[in-house]
């Protein structure tokens, strides 16, 4: 049965409700319900029954889905234990002892943010709260601290080899591969999208350029000038949000926190993944490439995360930071912290199944082939993803809505699957960085103890600079079918934009920063 134009209604309803309510959960559920109602012949009651019987429950009960949900829970446990053992704070203290200038304080914040690549909330709260005393001492404005924290956390979660975001996106990719009848490793597909995630790379490059050259522009230049010359870290009348959540991250006394409490579990986590991939891919019976392609990506990360959690808990018990009973409480707390992820993933899988049965992707492909050049598809995915993320404030929800649409369109139009996925991921981060209702933006303000509106206002020109450059990168990559040419075009565009804005919208003399510091 072909629904044609009507097959667009469920995803459009999900997007529209997400924009209006700014909450992706009811939006996704209504999209599932509408699709199930259409498939049941238009009976809303039957559609509600089928939503659970034919889509939601089968999505949760699938073996792949169960694997994703379990390792999502284990990631939540790992983050909770790392918070409790205080390793991140020990690393920050070691960094602080080597900082002697505003440039050094900002560079250390950037480096610390890159190091904590495995969870965005943990990154935003921990880096902001830990580095704040250091940047305050060096007269770095709170706005600048919040910008570095915010623009590091989300990109690194998608550029690192493993994170809570990686397992979430892998779940979406793996399910969509099944819906499309395609084979392959969802983890390797995700890894192939990392070099193409142009906005994430450009956002990090922009931070590096700004930190090294100290060439701010727009409202941020004024904030930095105020902090360096007058010592006012916050603007007059600023109302920084409570950073109670950030201070609660300090789970142990300073003398008890050790750098190895974070480094060892993360090394175990990352280090175990390649051998587990080879093992689950039947190496050496299969050659290296074949083994990696046939590996059980989800199971490999699940086992690696379980071992990392066990190591982290064992280290905490050995150092008597908590007893066995509290260790089990940490496990429960960590699993509970991923509840929202469980719900969004389940509904995302469900609406993917609904749109597959409705033929949504086939209809979109027909439209795209009729009126849109394939080279423009990455740009359109980036822009739509940006709009959804900006208005809803959630990258997770954007990925859940857009990936089930982007992958079938890319496959049918013989376009790079990795490029389509990367365009959605980049758009989600870009919209997130621009949105005043974004969860990571709010947490970055809280962790950095910066007035939230001041943070959004000063970060926006930087996000738009990287976003504009990202549009150019995706357009050129789609046009030339070359990631290298697209990436270099984005870098060239970024430097051009920064030079123009610095000339037109920067302070009179950047030497004022150095003389004041």
PDB file of N, CA and C in Angstrom, residues 191-272:
ATOM      1  N   UNK A 191      32.158   5.372  12.559  1.00  0.00           N
ATOM      2  CA  UNK A 191      33.541   5.852  12.510  1.00  0.00           C
ATOM      3  C   UNK A 191      33.835   6.550  11.182  1.00  0.00           C
ATOM      4  N   UNK A 192      33.252   6.037  10.107  1.00  0.00           N
ATOM      5  CA  UNK A 192      33.488   6.656   8.798  1.00  0.00           C
ATOM      6  C   UNK A 192      32.854   8.041   8.695  1.00  0.00           C
ATOM      7  N   UNK A 193      31.870   8.337   9.555  1.00  0.00           N
ATOM      8  CA  UNK A 193      31.228   9.660   9.530  1.00  0.00           C
ATOM      9  C   UNK A 193      32.038  10.701  10.301  1.00  0.00           C
ATOM     10  N   UNK A 194      32.974  10.263  11.137  1.00  0.00           N
ATOM     11  CA  UNK A 194      33.721  11.207  11.970  1.00  0.00           C
ATOM     12  C   UNK A 194      34.516  12.218  11.143  1.00  0.00           C
ATOM     13  N   UNK A 195      35.290  11.793  10.132  1.00  0.00           N
ATOM     14  CA  UNK A 195      36.020  12.804   9.346  1.00  0.00           C
ATOM     15  C   UNK A 195      35.109  13.768   8.592  1.00  0.00           C
ATOM     16  N   UNK A 196      33.857  13.367   8.357  1.00  0.00           N
ATOM     17  CA  UNK A 196      32.921  14.184   7.594  1.00  0.00           C
ATOM     18  C   UNK A 196      32.051  15.081   8.464  1.00  0.00           C
ATOM     19  N   UNK A 197      32.228  15.003   9.767  1.00  0.00           N
ATOM     20  CA  UNK A 197      31.428  15.817  10.687  1.00  0.00           C
ATOM     21  C   UNK A 197      32.034  17.219  10.730  1.00  0.00           C
ATOM     22  N   UNK A 198      31.828  17.944   9.632  1.00  0.00           N
ATOM     23  CA  UNK A 198      32.564  19.184   9.400  1.00  0.00           C
ATOM     24  C   UNK A 198      32.325  20.245  10.472  1.00  0.00           C
ATOM     25  N   UNK A 199      31.071  20.404  10.909  1.00  0.00           N
ATOM     26  CA  UNK A 199      30.830  21.453  11.900  1.00  0.00           C
ATOM     27  C   UNK A 199      31.568  21.170  13.197  1.00  0.00           C
ATOM     28  N   UNK A 200      31.588  19.923  13.648  1.00  0.00           N
ATOM     29  CA  UNK A 200      32.272  19.593  14.892  1.00  0.00           C
ATOM     30  C   UNK A 200      33.762  19.932  14.797  1.00  0.00           C
ATOM     31  N   UNK A 201      34.394  19.555  13.684  1.00  0.00           N
ATOM     32  CA  UNK A 201      35.819  19.868  13.496  1.00  0.00           C
ATOM     33  C   UNK A 201      36.053  21.367  13.419  1.00  0.00           C
ATOM     34  N   UNK A 202      35.193  22.066  12.686  1.00  0.00           N
ATOM     35  CA  UNK A 202      35.363  23.511  12.519  1.00  0.00           C
ATOM     36  C   UNK A 202      35.137  24.256  13.831  1.00  0.00           C
ATOM     37  N   UNK A 203      34.188  23.786  14.646  1.00  0.00           N
ATOM     38  CA  UNK A 203      33.951  24.424  15.942  1.00  0.00           C
ATOM     39  C   UNK A 203      35.182  24.288  16.841  1.00  0.00           C
ATOM     40  N   UNK A 204      35.790  23.105  16.847  1.00  0.00           N
ATOM     41  CA  UNK A 204      37.001  22.911  17.639  1.00  0.00           C
ATOM     42  C   UNK A 204      38.159  23.734  17.081  1.00  0.00           C
ATOM     43  N   UNK A 205      38.285  23.779  15.752  1.00  0.00           N
ATOM     44  CA  UNK A 205      39.350  24.574  15.139  1.00  0.00           C
ATOM     45  C   UNK A 205      39.186  26.050  15.487  1.00  0.00           C
ATOM     46  N   UNK A 206      37.954  26.524  15.494  1.00  0.00           N
ATOM     47  CA  UNK A 206      37.712  27.930  15.819  1.00  0.00           C
ATOM     48  C   UNK A 206      38.125  28.234  17.254  1.00  0.00           C
ATOM     49  N   UNK A 207      37.809  27.341  18.172  1.00  0.00           N
ATOM     50  CA  UNK A 207      38.247  27.552  19.557  1.00  0.00           C
ATOM     51  C   UNK A 207      39.769  27.655  19.612  1.00  0.00           C
ATOM     52  N   UNK A 208      40.446  26.740  18.935  1.00  0.00           N
ATOM     53  CA  UNK A 208      41.910  26.732  18.947  1.00  0.00           C
ATOM     54  C   UNK A 208      42.462  28.043  18.393  1.00  0.00           C
ATOM     55  N   UNK A 209      41.896  28.511  17.289  1.00  0.00           N
ATOM     56  CA  UNK A 209      42.350  29.767  16.685  1.00  0.00           C
ATOM     57  C   UNK A 209      42.125  30.937  17.642  1.00  0.00           C
ATOM     58  N   UNK A 210      40.946  30.987  18.236  1.00  0.00           N
ATOM     59  CA  UNK A 210      40.627  32.086  19.151  1.00  0.00           C
ATOM     60  C   UNK A 210      41.548  32.056  20.367  1.00  0.00           C
ATOM     61  N   UNK A 211      41.807  30.879  20.905  1.00  0.00           N
ATOM     62  CA  UNK A 211      42.642  30.763  22.099  1.00  0.00           C
ATOM     63  C   UNK A 211      44.090  31.127  21.789  1.00  0.00           C
ATOM     64  N   UNK A 212      44.607  30.618  20.688  1.00  0.00           N
ATOM     65  CA  UNK A 212      46.020  30.858  20.359  1.00  0.00           C
ATOM     66  C   UNK A 212      46.263  32.318  19.997  1.00  0.00           C
ATOM     67  N   UNK A 213      45.388  32.886  19.173  1.00  0.00           N
ATOM     68  CA  UNK A 213      45.603  34.259  18.704  1.00  0.00           C
ATOM     69  C   UNK A 213      45.026  35.307  19.645  1.00  0.00           C
ATOM     70  N   UNK A 214      44.126  34.875  20.557  1.00  0.00           N
ATOM     71  CA  UNK A 214      43.418  35.822  21.431  1.00  0.00           C
ATOM     72  C   UNK A 214      42.731  36.902  20.605  1.00  0.00           C
ATOM     73  N   UNK A 215      42.184  36.504  19.471  1.00  0.00           N
ATOM     74  CA  UNK A 215      41.537  37.433  18.545  1.00  0.00           C
ATOM     75  C   UNK A 215      40.028  37.261  18.610  1.00  0.00           C
ATOM     76  N   UNK A 216      39.448  37.787  19.658  1.00  0.00           N
ATOM     77  CA  UNK A 216      37.996  37.700  19.806  1.00  0.00           C
ATOM     78  C   UNK A 216      37.309  38.772  18.984  1.00  0.00           C
ATOM     79  N   UNK A 217      36.021  38.585  18.743  1.00  0.00           N
ATOM     80  CA  UNK A 217      35.233  39.580  18.035  1.00  0.00           C
ATOM     81  C   UNK A 217      33.812  39.571  18.565  1.00  0.00           C
ATOM     82  N   UNK A 218      33.086  40.632  18.265  1.00  0.00           N
ATOM     83  CA  UNK A 218      31.702  40.736  18.707  1.00  0.00           C
ATOM     84  C   UNK A 218      31.577  40.925  20.205  1.00  0.00           C
ATOM     85  N   UNK A 219      30.469  40.510  20.779  1.00  0.00           N
ATOM     86  CA  UNK A 219      30.253  40.670  22.224  1.00  0.00           C
ATOM     87  C   UNK A 219      31.324  40.001  23.069  1.00  0.00           C
ATOM     88  N   UNK A 220      31.918  38.911  22.573  1.00  0.00           N
ATOM     89  CA  UNK A 220      32.951  38.232  23.348  1.00  0.00           C
ATOM     90  C   UNK A 220      34.186  39.118  23.511  1.00  0.00           C
ATOM     91  N   UNK A 221      34.520  39.895  22.489  1.00  0.00           N
ATOM     92  CA  UNK A 221      35.673  40.785  22.583  1.00  0.00           C
ATOM     93  C   UNK A 221      35.460  41.805  23.695  1.00  0.00           C
ATOM     94  N   UNK A 222      34.250  42.320  23.789  1.00  0.00           N
ATOM     95  CA  UNK A 222      33.960  43.288  24.841  1.00  0.00           C
ATOM     96  C   UNK A 222      34.003  42.639  26.228  1.00  0.00           C
ATOM     97  N   UNK A 223      33.511  41.406  26.315  1.00  0.00           N
ATOM     98  CA  UNK A 223      33.536  40.701  27.599  1.00  0.00           C
ATOM     99  C   UNK A 223      34.971  40.442  28.051  1.00  0.00           C
ATOM    100  N   UNK A 224      35.823  40.017  27.120  1.00  0.00           N
ATOM    101  CA  UNK A 224      37.219  39.768  27.459  1.00  0.00           C
ATOM    102  C   UNK A 224      37.948  41.058  27.826  1.00  0.00           C
ATOM    103  N   UNK A 225      37.662  42.122  27.102  1.00  0.00           N
ATOM    104  CA  UNK A 225      38.279  43.410  27.409  1.00  0.00           C
ATOM    105  C   UNK A 225      37.875  43.873  28.805  1.00  0.00           C
ATOM    106  N   UNK A 226      36.602  43.695  29.135  1.00  0.00           N
ATOM    107  CA  UNK A 226      36.112  44.055  30.480  1.00  0.00           C
ATOM    108  C   UNK A 226      36.824  43.268  31.557  1.00  0.00           C
ATOM    109  N   UNK A 227      36.962  41.956  31.353  1.00  0.00           N
ATOM    110  CA  UNK A 227      37.584  41.104  32.371  1.00  0.00           C
ATOM    111  C   UNK A 227      39.060  41.424  32.546  1.00  0.00           C
ATOM    112  N   UNK A 228      39.788  41.627  31.448  1.00  0.00           N
ATOM    113  CA  UNK A 228      41.228  41.863  31.551  1.00  0.00           C
ATOM    114  C   UNK A 228      41.553  43.220  32.166  1.00  0.00           C
ATOM    115  N   UNK A 229      40.810  44.248  31.774  1.00  0.00           N
ATOM    116  CA  UNK A 229      41.148  45.600  32.211  1.00  0.00           C
ATOM    117  C   UNK A 229      40.564  45.929  33.583  1.00  0.00           C
ATOM    118  N   UNK A 230      39.286  45.608  33.768  1.00  0.00           N
ATOM    119  CA  UNK A 230      38.630  45.979  35.028  1.00  0.00           C
ATOM    120  C   UNK A 230      38.607  44.849  36.042  1.00  0.00           C
ATOM    121  N   UNK A 231      38.858  43.607  35.590  1.00  0.00           N
ATOM    122  CA  UNK A 231      38.783  42.466  36.495  1.00  0.00           C
ATOM    123  C   UNK A 231      37.373  41.970  36.726  1.00  0.00           C
ATOM    124  N   UNK A 232      36.390  42.540  36.025  1.00  0.00           N
ATOM    125  CA  UNK A 232      34.996  42.106  36.167  1.00  0.00           C
ATOM    126  C   UNK A 232      34.789  40.839  35.316  1.00  0.00           C
ATOM    127  N   UNK A 233      34.660  39.721  35.980  1.00  0.00           N
ATOM    128  CA  UNK A 233      34.503  38.454  35.261  1.00  0.00           C
ATOM    129  C   UNK A 233      33.100  38.297  34.699  1.00  0.00           C
ATOM    130  N   UNK A 234      32.138  38.984  35.286  1.00  0.00           N
ATOM    131  CA  UNK A 234      30.750  38.964  34.832  1.00  0.00           C
ATOM    132  C   UNK A 234      30.313  40.378  34.490  1.00  0.00           C
ATOM    133  N   UNK A 235      29.369  40.493  33.561  1.00  0.00           N
ATOM    134  CA  UNK A 235      28.837  41.806  33.215  1.00  0.00           C
ATOM    135  C   UNK A 235      28.007  42.356  34.367  1.00  0.00           C
ATOM    136  N   UNK A 236      27.883  43.665  34.421  1.00  0.00           N
ATOM    137  CA  UNK A 236      27.048  44.298  35.445  1.00  0.00           C
ATOM    138  C   UNK A 236      25.613  43.795  35.309  1.00  0.00           C
ATOM    139  N   UNK A 237      25.037  43.388  36.412  1.00  0.00           N
ATOM    140  CA  UNK A 237      23.673  42.884  36.406  1.00  0.00           C
ATOM    141  C   UNK A 237      23.535  41.436  36.004  1.00  0.00           C
ATOM    142  N   UNK A 238      24.644  40.755  35.762  1.00  0.00           N
ATOM    143  CA  UNK A 238      24.585  39.349  35.365  1.00  0.00           C
ATOM    144  C   UNK A 238      24.038  38.493  36.496  1.00  0.00           C
ATOM    145  N   UNK A 239      23.292  37.474  36.133  1.00  0.00           N
ATOM    146  CA  UNK A 239      22.713  36.559  37.112  1.00  0.00           C
ATOM    147  C   UNK A 239      23.111  35.130  36.751  1.00  0.00           C
ATOM    148  N   UNK A 240      24.297  34.702  37.187  1.00  0.00           N
ATOM    149  CA  UNK A 240      24.730  33.332  36.862  1.00  0.00           C
ATOM    150  C   UNK A 240      23.832  32.309  37.511  1.00  0.00           C
ATOM    151  N   UNK A 241      23.525  31.224  36.807  1.00  0.00           N
ATOM    152  CA  UNK A 241      22.676  30.183  37.397  1.00  0.00           C
ATOM    153  C   UNK A 241      23.411  29.482  38.520  1.00  0.00           C
ATOM    154  N   UNK A 242      22.646  28.839  39.365  1.00  0.00           N
ATOM    155  CA  UNK A 242      23.259  28.073  40.448  1.00  0.00           C
ATOM    156  C   UNK A 242      24.103  26.963  39.863  1.00  0.00           C
ATOM    157  N   UNK A 243      25.291  26.778  40.427  1.00  0.00           N
ATOM    158  CA  UNK A 243      26.150  25.699  39.950  1.00  0.00           C
ATOM    159  C   UNK A 243      26.168  24.550  40.949  1.00  0.00           C
ATOM    160  N   UNK A 244      25.033  24.377  41.656  1.00  0.00           N
ATOM    161  CA  UNK A 244      24.953  23.301  42.638  1.00  0.00           C
ATOM    162  C   UNK A 244      25.245  21.954  41.999  1.00  0.00           C
ATOM    163  N   UNK A 245      24.708  21.748  40.770  1.00  0.00           N
ATOM    164  CA  UNK A 245      24.968  20.475  40.107  1.00  0.00           C
ATOM    165  C   UNK A 245      26.460  20.270  39.865  1.00  0.00           C
ATOM    166  N   UNK A 246      27.143  21.367  39.525  1.00  0.00           N
ATOM    167  CA  UNK A 246      28.569  21.242  39.247  1.00  0.00           C
ATOM    168  C   UNK A 246      29.349  20.904  40.503  1.00  0.00           C
ATOM    169  N   UNK A 247      29.006  21.557  41.611  1.00  0.00           N
ATOM    170  CA  UNK A 247      29.758  21.291  42.827  1.00  0.00           C
ATOM    171  C   UNK A 247      29.492  19.885  43.329  1.00  0.00           C
ATOM    172  N   UNK A 248      28.323  19.355  43.017  1.00  0.00           N
ATOM    173  CA  UNK A 248      28.026  17.989  43.439  1.00  0.00           C
ATOM    174  C   UNK A 248      28.873  16.964  42.686  1.00  0.00           C
ATOM    175  N   UNK A 249      29.522  17.398  41.595  1.00  0.00           N
ATOM    176  CA  UNK A 249      30.382  16.481  40.867  1.00  0.00           C
ATOM    177  C   UNK A 249      31.606  16.100  41.689  1.00  0.00           C
ATOM    178  N   UNK A 250      31.985  16.921  42.684  1.00  0.00           N
ATOM    179  CA  UNK A 250      33.162  16.642  43.493  1.00  0.00           C
ATOM    180  C   UNK A 250      32.799  15.595  44.537  1.00  0.00           C
ATOM    181  N   UNK A 251      33.003  14.346  44.154  1.00  0.00           N
ATOM    182  CA  UNK A 251      32.528  13.258  44.991  1.00  0.00           C
ATOM    183  C   UNK A 251      33.434  12.909  46.148  1.00  0.00           C
ATOM    184  N   UNK A 252      34.728  13.296  46.091  1.00  0.00           N
ATOM    185  CA  UNK A 252      35.659  12.946  47.155  1.00  0.00           C
ATOM    186  C   UNK A 252      36.464  14.180  47.535  1.00  0.00           C
ATOM    187  N   UNK A 253      37.094  14.118  48.683  1.00  0.00           N
ATOM    188  CA  UNK A 253      37.938  15.218  49.122  1.00  0.00           C
ATOM    189  C   UNK A 253      39.133  15.361  48.184  1.00  0.00           C
ATOM    190  N   UNK A 254      39.687  16.567  48.119  1.00  0.00           N
ATOM    191  CA  UNK A 254      40.772  16.851  47.194  1.00  0.00           C
ATOM    192  C   UNK A 254      41.959  15.917  47.380  1.00  0.00           C
ATOM    193  N   UNK A 255      42.295  15.643  48.636  1.00  0.00           N
ATOM    194  CA  UNK A 255      43.461  14.804  48.890  1.00  0.00           C
ATOM    195  C   UNK A 255      43.234  13.339  48.510  1.00  0.00           C
ATOM    196  N   UNK A 256      41.971  12.959  48.325  1.00  0.00           N
ATOM    197  CA  UNK A 256      41.665  11.568  48.000  1.00  0.00           C
ATOM    198  C   UNK A 256      41.503  11.321  46.503  1.00  0.00           C
ATOM    199  N   UNK A 257      41.335  12.403  45.713  1.00  0.00           N
ATOM    200  CA  UNK A 257      41.127  12.226  44.272  1.00  0.00           C
ATOM    201  C   UNK A 257      42.469  12.028  43.576  1.00  0.00           C
ATOM    202  N   UNK A 258      42.488  11.104  42.638  1.00  0.00           N
ATOM    203  CA  UNK A 258      43.709  10.768  41.916  1.00  0.00           C
ATOM    204  C   UNK A 258      43.420  10.724  40.425  1.00  0.00           C
ATOM    205  N   UNK A 259      44.393  11.159  39.629  1.00  0.00           N
ATOM    206  CA  UNK A 259      44.222  11.203  38.173  1.00  0.00           C
ATOM    207  C   UNK A 259      43.912   9.826  37.603  1.00  0.00           C
ATOM    208  N   UNK A 260      44.511   8.806  38.157  1.00  0.00           N
ATOM    209  CA  UNK A 260      44.309   7.467  37.610  1.00  0.00           C
ATOM    210  C   UNK A 260      42.871   6.989  37.746  1.00  0.00           C
ATOM    211  N   UNK A 261      42.107   7.615  38.662  1.00  0.00           N
ATOM    212  CA  UNK A 261      40.719   7.185  38.842  1.00  0.00           C
ATOM    213  C   UNK A 261      39.878   7.426  37.589  1.00  0.00           C
ATOM    214  N   UNK A 262      40.286   8.384  36.747  1.00  0.00           N
ATOM    215  CA  UNK A 262      39.597   8.578  35.478  1.00  0.00           C
ATOM    216  C   UNK A 262      40.395   7.989  34.320  1.00  0.00           C
ATOM    217  N   UNK A 263      41.702   8.147  34.335  1.00  0.00           N
ATOM    218  CA  UNK A 263      42.514   7.730  33.192  1.00  0.00           C
ATOM    219  C   UNK A 263      42.483   6.221  32.985  1.00  0.00           C
ATOM    220  N   UNK A 264      42.602   5.459  34.063  1.00  0.00           N
ATOM    221  CA  UNK A 264      42.675   4.002  33.915  1.00  0.00           C
ATOM    222  C   UNK A 264      41.381   3.422  33.333  1.00  0.00           C
ATOM    223  N   UNK A 265      40.199   3.754  33.871  1.00  0.00           N
ATOM    224  CA  UNK A 265      38.968   3.207  33.254  1.00  0.00           C
ATOM    225  C   UNK A 265      38.786   3.614  31.803  1.00  0.00           C
ATOM    226  N   UNK A 266      39.152   4.868  31.450  1.00  0.00           N
ATOM    227  CA  UNK A 266      38.977   5.309  30.067  1.00  0.00           C
ATOM    228  C   UNK A 266      39.945   4.583  29.143  1.00  0.00           C
ATOM    229  N   UNK A 267      41.190   4.388  29.601  1.00  0.00           N
ATOM    230  CA  UNK A 267      42.155   3.632  28.795  1.00  0.00           C
ATOM    231  C   UNK A 267      41.663   2.193  28.593  1.00  0.00           C
ATOM    232  N   UNK A 268      41.115   1.594  29.651  1.00  0.00           N
ATOM    233  CA  UNK A 268      40.569   0.240  29.536  1.00  0.00           C
ATOM    234  C   UNK A 268      39.417   0.217  28.527  1.00  0.00           C
ATOM    235  N   UNK A 269      38.527   1.191  28.626  1.00  0.00           N
ATOM    236  CA  UNK A 269      37.370   1.257  27.740  1.00  0.00           C
ATOM    237  C   UNK A 269      37.800   1.361  26.279  1.00  0.00           C
ATOM    238  N   UNK A 270      38.640   2.336  25.972  1.00  0.00           N
ATOM    239  CA  UNK A 270      39.057   2.567  24.587  1.00  0.00           C
ATOM    240  C   UNK A 270      39.982   1.452  24.104  1.00  0.00           C
ATOM    241  N   UNK A 271      40.878   0.996  24.977  1.00  0.00           N
ATOM    242  CA  UNK A 271      41.857  -0.005  24.576  1.00  0.00           C
ATOM    243  C   UNK A 271      41.271  -1.375  24.292  1.00  0.00           C
ATOM    244  N   UNK A 272      40.146  -1.709  24.910  1.00  0.00           N
ATOM    245  CA  UNK A 272      39.561  -3.033  24.710  1.00  0.00           C
ATOM    246  C   UNK A 272      38.753  -3.148  23.421  1.00  0.00           C
TER     247      UNK A 272
END
